[in-house]
Coordinates of C-alpha atoms in Angstrom, one line a residue:
X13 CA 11.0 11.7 -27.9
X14 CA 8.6 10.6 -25.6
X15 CA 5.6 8.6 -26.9
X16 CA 2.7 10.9 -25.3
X17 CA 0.0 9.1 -27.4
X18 CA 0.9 6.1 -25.8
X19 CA 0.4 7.7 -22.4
X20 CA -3.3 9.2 -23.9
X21 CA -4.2 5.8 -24.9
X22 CA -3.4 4.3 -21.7
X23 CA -4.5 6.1 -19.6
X24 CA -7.5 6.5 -21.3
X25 CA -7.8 2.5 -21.2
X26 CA -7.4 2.6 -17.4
X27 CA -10.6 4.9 -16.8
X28 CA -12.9 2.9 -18.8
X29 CA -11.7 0.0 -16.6
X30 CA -12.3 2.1 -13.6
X31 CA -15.7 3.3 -14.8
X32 CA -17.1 -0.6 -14.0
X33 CA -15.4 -0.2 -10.7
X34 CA -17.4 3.3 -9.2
X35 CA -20.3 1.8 -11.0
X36 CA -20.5 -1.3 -8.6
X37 CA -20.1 1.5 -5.8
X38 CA -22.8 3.2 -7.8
X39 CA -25.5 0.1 -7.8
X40 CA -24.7 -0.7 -3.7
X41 CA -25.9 2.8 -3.6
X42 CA -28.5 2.1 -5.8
X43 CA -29.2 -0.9 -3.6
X44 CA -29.3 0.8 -0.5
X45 CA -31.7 3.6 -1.6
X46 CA -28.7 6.1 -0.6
X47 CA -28.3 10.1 -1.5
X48 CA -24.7 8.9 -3.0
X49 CA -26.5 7.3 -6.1
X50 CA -26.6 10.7 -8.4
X51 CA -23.1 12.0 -7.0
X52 CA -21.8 8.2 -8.0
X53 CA -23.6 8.1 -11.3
X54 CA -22.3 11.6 -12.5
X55 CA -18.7 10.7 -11.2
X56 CA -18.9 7.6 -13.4
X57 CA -20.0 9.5 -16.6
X58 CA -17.2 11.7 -16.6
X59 CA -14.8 8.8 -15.4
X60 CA -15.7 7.3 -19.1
X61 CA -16.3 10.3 -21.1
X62 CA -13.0 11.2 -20.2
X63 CA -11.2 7.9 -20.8
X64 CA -13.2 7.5 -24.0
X65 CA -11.3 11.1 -24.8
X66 CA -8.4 10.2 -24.4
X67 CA -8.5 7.0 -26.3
X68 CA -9.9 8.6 -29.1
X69 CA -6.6 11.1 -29.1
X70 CA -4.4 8.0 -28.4
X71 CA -5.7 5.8 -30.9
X72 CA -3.1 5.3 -33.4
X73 CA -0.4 5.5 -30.9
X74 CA 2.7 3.1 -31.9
X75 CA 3.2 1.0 -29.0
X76 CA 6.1 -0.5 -30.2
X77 CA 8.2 3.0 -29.7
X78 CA 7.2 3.3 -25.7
X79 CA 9.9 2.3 -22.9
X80 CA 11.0 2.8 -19.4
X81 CA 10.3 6.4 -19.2
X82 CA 6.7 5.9 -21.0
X83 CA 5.7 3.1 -18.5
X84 CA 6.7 5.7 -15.8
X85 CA 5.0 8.7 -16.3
X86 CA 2.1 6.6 -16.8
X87 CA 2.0 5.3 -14.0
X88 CA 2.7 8.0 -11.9
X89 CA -0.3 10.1 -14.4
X90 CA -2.7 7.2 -13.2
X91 CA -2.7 7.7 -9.6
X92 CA -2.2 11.2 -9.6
X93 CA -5.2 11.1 -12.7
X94 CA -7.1 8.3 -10.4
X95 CA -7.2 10.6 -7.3
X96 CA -8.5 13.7 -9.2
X97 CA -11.1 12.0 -11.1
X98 CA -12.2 9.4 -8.0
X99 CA -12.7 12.3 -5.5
X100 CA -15.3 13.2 -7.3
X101 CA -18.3 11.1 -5.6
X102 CA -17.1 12.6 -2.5
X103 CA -17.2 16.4 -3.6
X104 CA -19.8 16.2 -5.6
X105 CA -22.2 14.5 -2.9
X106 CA -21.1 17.0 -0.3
X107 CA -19.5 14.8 1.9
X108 CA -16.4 16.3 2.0
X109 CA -16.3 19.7 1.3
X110 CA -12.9 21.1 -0.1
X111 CA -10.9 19.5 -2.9
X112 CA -8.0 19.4 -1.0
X113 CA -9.3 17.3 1.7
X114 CA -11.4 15.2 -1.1
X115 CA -8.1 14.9 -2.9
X116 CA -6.0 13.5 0.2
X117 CA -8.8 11.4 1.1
X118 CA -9.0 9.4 -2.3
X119 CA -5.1 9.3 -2.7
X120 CA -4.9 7.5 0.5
X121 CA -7.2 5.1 -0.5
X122 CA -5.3 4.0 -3.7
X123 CA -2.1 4.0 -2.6
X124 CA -3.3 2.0 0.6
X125 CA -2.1 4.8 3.0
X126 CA -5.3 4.9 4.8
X127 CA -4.8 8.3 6.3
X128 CA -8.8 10.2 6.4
X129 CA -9.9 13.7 7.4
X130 CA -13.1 12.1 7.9
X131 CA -14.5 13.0 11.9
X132 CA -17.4 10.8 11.3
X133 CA -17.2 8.0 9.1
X134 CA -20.3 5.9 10.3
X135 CA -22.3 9.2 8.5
X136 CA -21.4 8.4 5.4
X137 CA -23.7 6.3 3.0
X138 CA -23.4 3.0 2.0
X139 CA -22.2 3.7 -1.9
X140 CA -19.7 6.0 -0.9
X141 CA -18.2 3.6 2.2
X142 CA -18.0 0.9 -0.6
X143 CA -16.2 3.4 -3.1
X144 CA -13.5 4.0 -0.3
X145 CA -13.1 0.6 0.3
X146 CA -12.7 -0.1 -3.8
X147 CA -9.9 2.2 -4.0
X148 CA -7.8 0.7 -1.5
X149 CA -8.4 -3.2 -2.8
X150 CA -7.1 -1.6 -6.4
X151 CA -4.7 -0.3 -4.7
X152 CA -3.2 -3.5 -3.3
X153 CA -2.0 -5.1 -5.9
X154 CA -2.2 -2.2 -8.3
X155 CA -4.6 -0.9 -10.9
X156 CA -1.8 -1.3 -13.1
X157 CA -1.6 -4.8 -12.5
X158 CA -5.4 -5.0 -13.4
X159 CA -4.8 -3.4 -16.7
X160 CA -1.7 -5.5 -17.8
X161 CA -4.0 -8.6 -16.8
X162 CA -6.6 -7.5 -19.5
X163 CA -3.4 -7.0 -21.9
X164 CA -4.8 -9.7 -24.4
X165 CA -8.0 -8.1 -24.7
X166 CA -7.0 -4.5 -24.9
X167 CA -3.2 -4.9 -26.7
X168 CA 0.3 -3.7 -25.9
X169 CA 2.8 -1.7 -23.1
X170 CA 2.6 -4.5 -20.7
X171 CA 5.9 -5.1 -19.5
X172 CA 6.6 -1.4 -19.3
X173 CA 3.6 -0.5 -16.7
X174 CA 4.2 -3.6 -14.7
X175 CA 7.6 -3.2 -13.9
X176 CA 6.9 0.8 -13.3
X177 CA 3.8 -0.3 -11.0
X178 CA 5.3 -3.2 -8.9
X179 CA 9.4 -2.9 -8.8
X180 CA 9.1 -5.0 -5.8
X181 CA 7.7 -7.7 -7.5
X182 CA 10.1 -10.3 -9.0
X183 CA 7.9 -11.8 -11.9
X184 CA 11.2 -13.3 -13.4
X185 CA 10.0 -16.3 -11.2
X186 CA 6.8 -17.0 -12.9
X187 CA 8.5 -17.7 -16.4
X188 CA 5.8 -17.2 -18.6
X189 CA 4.0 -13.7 -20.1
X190 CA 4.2 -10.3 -18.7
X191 CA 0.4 -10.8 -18.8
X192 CA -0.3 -14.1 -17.8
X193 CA 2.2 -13.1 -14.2
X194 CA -0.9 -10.1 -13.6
X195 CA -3.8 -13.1 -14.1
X196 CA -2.2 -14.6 -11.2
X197 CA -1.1 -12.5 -8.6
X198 CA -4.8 -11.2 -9.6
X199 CA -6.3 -15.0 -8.7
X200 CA -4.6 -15.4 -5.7
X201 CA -5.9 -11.7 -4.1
X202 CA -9.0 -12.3 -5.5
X203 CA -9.6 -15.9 -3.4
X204 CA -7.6 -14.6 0.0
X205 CA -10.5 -11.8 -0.2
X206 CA -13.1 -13.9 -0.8
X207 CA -11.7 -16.3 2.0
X208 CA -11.8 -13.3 4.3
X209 CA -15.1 -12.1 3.5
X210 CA -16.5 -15.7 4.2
X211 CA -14.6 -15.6 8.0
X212 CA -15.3 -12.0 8.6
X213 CA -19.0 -12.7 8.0
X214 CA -18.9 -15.8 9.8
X215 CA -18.1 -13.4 13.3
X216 CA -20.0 -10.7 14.8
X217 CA -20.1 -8.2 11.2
X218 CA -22.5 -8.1 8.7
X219 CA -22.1 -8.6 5.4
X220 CA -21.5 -5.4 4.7
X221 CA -19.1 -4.6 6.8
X222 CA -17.1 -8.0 6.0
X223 CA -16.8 -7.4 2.2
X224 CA -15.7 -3.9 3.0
X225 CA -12.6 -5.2 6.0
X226 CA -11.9 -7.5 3.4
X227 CA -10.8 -5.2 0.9
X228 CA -9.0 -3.2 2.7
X229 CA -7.7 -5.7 5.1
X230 CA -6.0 -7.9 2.2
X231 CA -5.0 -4.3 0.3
X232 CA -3.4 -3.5 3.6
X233 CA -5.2 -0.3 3.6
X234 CA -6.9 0.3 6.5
X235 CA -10.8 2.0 5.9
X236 CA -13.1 1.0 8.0
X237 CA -17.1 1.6 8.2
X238 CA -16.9 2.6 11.7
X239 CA -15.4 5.2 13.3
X240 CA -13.8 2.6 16.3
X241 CA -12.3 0.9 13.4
X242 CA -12.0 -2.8 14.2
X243 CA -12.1 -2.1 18.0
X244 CA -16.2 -1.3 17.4
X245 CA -16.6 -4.9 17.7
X246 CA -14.5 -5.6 20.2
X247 CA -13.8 -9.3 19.4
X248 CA -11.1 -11.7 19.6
X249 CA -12.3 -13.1 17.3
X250 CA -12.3 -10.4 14.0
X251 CA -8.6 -9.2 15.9
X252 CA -7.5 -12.6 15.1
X253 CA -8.6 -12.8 12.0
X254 CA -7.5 -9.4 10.4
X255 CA -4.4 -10.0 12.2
X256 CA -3.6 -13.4 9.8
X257 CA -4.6 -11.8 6.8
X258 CA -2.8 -8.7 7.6
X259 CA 0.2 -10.6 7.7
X260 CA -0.2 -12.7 4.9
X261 CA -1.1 -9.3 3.1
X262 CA 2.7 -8.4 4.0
X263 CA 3.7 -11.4 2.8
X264 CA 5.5 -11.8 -1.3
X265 CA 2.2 -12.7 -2.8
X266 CA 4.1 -14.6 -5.6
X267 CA 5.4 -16.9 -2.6
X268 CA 1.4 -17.1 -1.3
X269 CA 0.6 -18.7 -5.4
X270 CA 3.2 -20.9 -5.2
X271 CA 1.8 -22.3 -1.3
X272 CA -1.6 -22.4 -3.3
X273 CA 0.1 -24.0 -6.6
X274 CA 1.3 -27.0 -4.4
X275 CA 4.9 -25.2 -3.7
X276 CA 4.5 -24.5 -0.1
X277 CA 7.8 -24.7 0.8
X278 CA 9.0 -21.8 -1.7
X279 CA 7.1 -19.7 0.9
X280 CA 8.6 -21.5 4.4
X281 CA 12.2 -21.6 3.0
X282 CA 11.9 -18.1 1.5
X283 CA 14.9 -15.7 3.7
X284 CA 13.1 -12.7 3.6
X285 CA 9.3 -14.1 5.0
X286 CA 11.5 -15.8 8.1
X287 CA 13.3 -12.6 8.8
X288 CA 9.9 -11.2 8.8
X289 CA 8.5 -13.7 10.7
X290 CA 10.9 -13.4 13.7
X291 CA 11.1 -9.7 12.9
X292 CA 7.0 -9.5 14.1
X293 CA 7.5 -11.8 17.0
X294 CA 10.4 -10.0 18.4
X295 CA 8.5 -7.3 18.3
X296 CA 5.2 -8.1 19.3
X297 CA 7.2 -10.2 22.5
X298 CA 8.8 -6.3 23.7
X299 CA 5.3 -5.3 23.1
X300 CA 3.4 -6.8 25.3
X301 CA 6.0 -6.9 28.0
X302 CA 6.0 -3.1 27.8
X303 CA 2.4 -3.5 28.0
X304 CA 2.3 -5.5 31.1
X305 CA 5.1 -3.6 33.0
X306 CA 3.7 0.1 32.6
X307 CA 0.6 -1.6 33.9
X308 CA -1.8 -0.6 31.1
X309 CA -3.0 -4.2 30.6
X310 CA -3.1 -6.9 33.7
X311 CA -3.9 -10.0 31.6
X312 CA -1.6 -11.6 29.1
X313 CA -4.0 -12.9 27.0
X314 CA -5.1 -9.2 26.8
X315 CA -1.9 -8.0 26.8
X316 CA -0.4 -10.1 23.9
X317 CA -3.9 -9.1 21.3
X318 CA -3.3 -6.0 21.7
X319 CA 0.0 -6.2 21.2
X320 CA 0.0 -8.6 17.9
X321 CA -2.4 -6.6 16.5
X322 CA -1.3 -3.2 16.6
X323 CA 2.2 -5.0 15.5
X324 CA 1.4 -6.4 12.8
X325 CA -1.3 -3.4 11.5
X326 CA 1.9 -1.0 11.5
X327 CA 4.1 -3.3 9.8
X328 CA 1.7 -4.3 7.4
X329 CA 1.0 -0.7 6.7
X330 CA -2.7 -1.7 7.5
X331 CA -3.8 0.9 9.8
X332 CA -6.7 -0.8 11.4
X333 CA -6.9 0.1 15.3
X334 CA -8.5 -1.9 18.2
X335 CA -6.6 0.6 20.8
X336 CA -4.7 4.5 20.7
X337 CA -1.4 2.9 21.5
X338 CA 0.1 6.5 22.1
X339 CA -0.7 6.7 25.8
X340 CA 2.1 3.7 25.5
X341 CA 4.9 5.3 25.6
X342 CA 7.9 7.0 23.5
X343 CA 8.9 3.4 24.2
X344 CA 6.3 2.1 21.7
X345 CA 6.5 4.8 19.7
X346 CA 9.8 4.0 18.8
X347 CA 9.2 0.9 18.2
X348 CA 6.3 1.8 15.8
X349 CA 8.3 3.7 13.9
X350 CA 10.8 0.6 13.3
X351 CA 8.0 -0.8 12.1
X352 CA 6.8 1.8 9.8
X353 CA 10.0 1.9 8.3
X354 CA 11.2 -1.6 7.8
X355 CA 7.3 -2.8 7.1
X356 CA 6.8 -6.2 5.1
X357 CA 8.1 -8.1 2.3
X358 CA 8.8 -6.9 -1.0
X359 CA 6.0 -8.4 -3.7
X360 CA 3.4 -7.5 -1.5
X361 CA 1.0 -5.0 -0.9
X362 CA 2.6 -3.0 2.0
X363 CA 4.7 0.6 1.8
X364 CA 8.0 1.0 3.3
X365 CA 11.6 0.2 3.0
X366 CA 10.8 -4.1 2.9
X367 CA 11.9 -6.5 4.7
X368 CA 14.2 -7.7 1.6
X369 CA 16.2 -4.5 1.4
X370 CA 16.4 -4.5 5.6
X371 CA 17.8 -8.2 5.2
X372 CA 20.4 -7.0 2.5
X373 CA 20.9 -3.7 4.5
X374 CA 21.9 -5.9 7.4
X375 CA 24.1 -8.7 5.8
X376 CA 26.5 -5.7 4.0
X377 CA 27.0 -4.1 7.4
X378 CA 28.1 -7.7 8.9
X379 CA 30.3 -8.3 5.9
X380 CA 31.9 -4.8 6.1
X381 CA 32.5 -5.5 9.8
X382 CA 34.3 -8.7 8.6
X383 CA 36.3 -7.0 6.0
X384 CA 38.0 -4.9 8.7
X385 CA 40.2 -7.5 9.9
X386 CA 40.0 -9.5 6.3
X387 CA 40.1 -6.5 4.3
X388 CA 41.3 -8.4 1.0
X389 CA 38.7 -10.9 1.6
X390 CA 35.6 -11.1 -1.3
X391 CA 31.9 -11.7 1.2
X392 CA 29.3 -11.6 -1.0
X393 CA 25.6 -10.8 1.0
X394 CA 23.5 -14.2 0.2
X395 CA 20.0 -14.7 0.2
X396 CA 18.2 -17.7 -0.1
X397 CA 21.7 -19.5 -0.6
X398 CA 22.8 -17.3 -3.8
X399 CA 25.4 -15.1 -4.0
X400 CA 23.9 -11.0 -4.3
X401 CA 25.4 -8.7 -7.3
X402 CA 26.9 -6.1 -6.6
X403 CA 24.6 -3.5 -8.6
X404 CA 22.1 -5.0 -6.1
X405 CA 23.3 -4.2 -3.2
X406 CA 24.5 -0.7 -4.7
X407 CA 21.0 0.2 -5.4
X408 CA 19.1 -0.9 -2.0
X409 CA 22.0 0.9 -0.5
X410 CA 21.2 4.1 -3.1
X411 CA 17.4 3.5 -2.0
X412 CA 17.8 3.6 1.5
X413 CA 19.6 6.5 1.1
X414 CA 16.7 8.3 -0.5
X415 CA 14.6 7.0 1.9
X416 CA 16.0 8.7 4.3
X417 CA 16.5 11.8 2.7
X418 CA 13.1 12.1 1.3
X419 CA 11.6 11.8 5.5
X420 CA 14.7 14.5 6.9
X421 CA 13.8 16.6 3.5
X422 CA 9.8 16.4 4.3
X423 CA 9.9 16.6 8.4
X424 CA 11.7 20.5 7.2
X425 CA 8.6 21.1 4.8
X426 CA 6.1 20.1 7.5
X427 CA 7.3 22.0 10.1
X428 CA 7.8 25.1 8.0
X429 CA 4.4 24.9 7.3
X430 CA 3.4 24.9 11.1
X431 CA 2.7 20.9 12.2
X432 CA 4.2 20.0 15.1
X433 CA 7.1 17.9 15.7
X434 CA 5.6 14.6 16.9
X435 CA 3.5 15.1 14.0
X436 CA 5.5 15.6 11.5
X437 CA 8.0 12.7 12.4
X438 CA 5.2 10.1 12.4
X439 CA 3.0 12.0 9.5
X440 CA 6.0 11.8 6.9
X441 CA 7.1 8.3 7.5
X442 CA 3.3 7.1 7.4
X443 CA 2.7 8.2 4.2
X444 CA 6.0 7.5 3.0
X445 CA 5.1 4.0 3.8
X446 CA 1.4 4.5 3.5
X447 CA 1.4 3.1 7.0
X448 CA -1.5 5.6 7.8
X449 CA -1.5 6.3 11.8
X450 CA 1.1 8.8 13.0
X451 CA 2.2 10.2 16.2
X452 CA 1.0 12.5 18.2
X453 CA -2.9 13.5 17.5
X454 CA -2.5 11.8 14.1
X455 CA -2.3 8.4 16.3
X456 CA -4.6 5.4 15.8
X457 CA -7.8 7.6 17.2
X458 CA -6.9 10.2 15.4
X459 CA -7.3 11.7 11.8
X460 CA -5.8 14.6 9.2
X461 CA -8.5 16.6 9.3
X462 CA -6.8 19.7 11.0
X463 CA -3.6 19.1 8.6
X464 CA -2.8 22.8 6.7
X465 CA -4.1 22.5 3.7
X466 CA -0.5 23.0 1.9
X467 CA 0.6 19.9 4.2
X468 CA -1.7 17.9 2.9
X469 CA -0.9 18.3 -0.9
X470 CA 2.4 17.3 0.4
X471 CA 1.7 14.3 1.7
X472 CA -0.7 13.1 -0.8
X473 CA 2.6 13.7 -3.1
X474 CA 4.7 11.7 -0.5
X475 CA 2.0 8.7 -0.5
X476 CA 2.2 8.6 -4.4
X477 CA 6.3 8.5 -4.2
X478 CA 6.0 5.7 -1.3
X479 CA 3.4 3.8 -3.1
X480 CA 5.5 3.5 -6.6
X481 CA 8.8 2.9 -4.3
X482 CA 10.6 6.7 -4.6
X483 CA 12.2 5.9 -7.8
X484 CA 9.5 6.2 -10.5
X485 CA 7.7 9.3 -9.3
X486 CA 11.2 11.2 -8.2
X487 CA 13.2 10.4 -11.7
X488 CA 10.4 12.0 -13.6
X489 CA 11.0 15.1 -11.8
X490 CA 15.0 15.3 -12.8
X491 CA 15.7 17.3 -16.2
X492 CA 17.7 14.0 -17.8
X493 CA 14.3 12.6 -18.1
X494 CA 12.7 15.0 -20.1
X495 CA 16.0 15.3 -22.3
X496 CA 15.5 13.3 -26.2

């Protein structure tokens, strides 16, 4: 049987943890002298009260006894739970006015999607733009991730949450603890957002505003404080910038601790981060041609920043925008929705299928071409010099697959539910990859805010199955699961 006092107690745990999180939301609000403060405050009372609940019904919970299927559902419960429960500073102050918009809004931010209903986001108050910004920088790296870091403090169901929470994540590399693999990958995001706070601040933003880029920059989420998004400053400089660390966001961050841990070349020699590398210059080099030729850009200096950056913020699944690429062409738009598929590397904070998967994807098709004329011939797919099992390349070829399915499967729900076609395309495989911008009026200028309301339950659901990488959120829904 399942071990639901586990679940209690965990969950339980994790809203304690996130208690100290809306109350530093709650104190810039309190610094500011905003109208948030009271909305904030009351959302962080029942944010503990109810994780002091349910640790009190999960306290003698045998964590010995929970497995796979425990560390699933609670994961899945914590951002479904997560999303209900940090809403509330939004509905409560009145800033948005409808759960169901209040609900999308807040799911998007922790699962890094970065898709808003919000018309005007520069109205907002400073405690609430912070608590945005928070959910997406837990988001990044994971909540979960947080929690298994604190393991030692708080005890048991480590390895079970981690692996639910971050199946892209190969901590077999880091050979020690469950627990001691979260402390790290924790360190490293913590210093690249410091890092980026300190350049962001260094250019035309305030502080404000850098400490809130930066942690939703890194978390490849996308809020902004300003309406423009990163195109209110209208810099090269901040472009440049947020273009790096957007990348390096898409990168494996266990590669990024070993380039910190005096391993560098565990990063350049990695298969998967060159593949990406040349994937985003390929791209961004058909980019700014296209730019140039259609004659929407004269310069090449212009030409090329435009392009990089709106590159690499859809592959990153970032969503900033410094320009509404959809006046670019079906051209472009095809080419954004390579990129909102494939996205970045697996281990870091991005959506999407990964560039690992794409790599392996790629290499079977070659070696089944080959077998053709060698059809008794045994090619194993290689990366990084080592020979691929077969059970590997079975399941990337089962998750594509889904993939797949899931956006034909969703496009039919949209549409039946009135969105229109460009919409629905770029809307499903956005928050599928919690890319964020769509097509259509859900481009880069664009928001969600005229979404049916049934729509956008959906998608909050698809966001959540993107986010924990189809698998976890989709087997809990089969009957086998539930079965003793």
């Amino acid at each position: 049987m399942l071990n639901i006092r586990f679940i209690i107690k965990m969950l339980g745990m994790m809203f304690i943890l996130e208690t100290l999180f809306m109350l530093a939301a709650t104190a810039v609000a309190f610094l500011y002298k905003g109208n948030d403060f009271c909305p904030l405050l009351q959302s962080s009372g029942i944010m503990f009260g109810t994780g002091v609940l349910f640790m009190l019904i999960g306290l003698r919970a045998n964590e010995h006894t929970a497995g796979r299927r425990e560390g699933m559902l609670t994961v899945t419960l914590t951002w479904a739970l997560f999303s209900l429960l940090g809403m509330l500073p939004f509905y409560l102050g009145g800033y948005i006015d409808n759960v169901t918009d209040a609900y999308f809004e807040t799911m998007s931010g922790f699962t890094t999607t970065g898709s808003t209903i919000l018309t005007d986001i520069e109205a907002l108050p400073h405690g609430i733009l912070f608590w945005r910004s928070l959910t997406q920088w837990q988001g990044g790296i994971g909540v979960i991730v947080f929690t298994v870091a604190l393991m030692p403090i708080i005890g048991g169901g480590a390895i079970q949450m981690f692996n639910a929470e971050t199946p892209g994540i190969t901590h077999e590399r880091f050979r020690p603890r469950i627990t001691q693999v979260a402390k790290r990958l924790w360190g490293v995001y913590l210093f690249l957002t410091i890092i980026l706070i300190g350049l962001l601040w260094a250019g035309p933003m305030d502080l404000f505003d850098a400490v809130n880029h930066a942690l939703t920059c890194i978390a490849t989420g996308g809020y902004s404080t300003k309406n423009a998004s990163i195109a209110y400053w209208n810099s090269a400089y901040i472009e440049y910038v947020v273009t790096i660390f957007m990348f390096i966001g898409a990168t494996n961050i266990t590669l990024i601790y070993f380039f910190f841990n005096g391993k560098p070349k565990k990063l350049f020699t990695d298969e998967e981060t060159r593949w990406f590398f040349w994937f985003v210059l390929i791209i961004t080099a058909m980019s700014t041609v296209w730019i140039m030729y259609k004659g929407i850009v004269d310069d090449f200096g212009t030409a090329f920043r435009q392009a990089i950056f709106q590159v690499v913020t859809l592959v990153s699944t970032c969503g900033f925008a410094t320009v509404d690429y959809i006046p670019w062409g079906p051209f472009f738009w095809l080419l954004a929705l390579v990129l909102m598929v494939v996205c970045g590397c697996a281990g870091s904070t991005c959506g999407g299928l990964k560039m690992g998967r794409f790599v392996i994807l790629t290499k079977n098709l070659f070696n089944e071409f080959k077998k053709q004329t060698h059809p008794h011939a045994i090619i194993p797919v290689r990366m990084n010099g080592h020979a691929i099992s077969g059970d590997i390349v079975h399941r990337v070829l089962a998750f594509a697959f889904a993939y797949i399915a899931l956006i034909f499967v969703s496009c039919m729900v949209l549409m039946i539910d009135g969105m229109g076609f460009e919409e629905t395309i770029g809307a499903t495989i956005s928050s599928i990859g919690n890319v964020g911008p769509g097509l259509g009026s859900l481009g880069p200028v664009g928001n969600y805010a005229d979404v049916p309301a049934v729509s956008k339950w959906f998608l909050s659901f698809l966001m959540m199955v993107g986010r924990l990488e189809i698998f976890t959120v989709l087997t809990i829904l089969l009957p086998g699961f539930w079965k003793q």
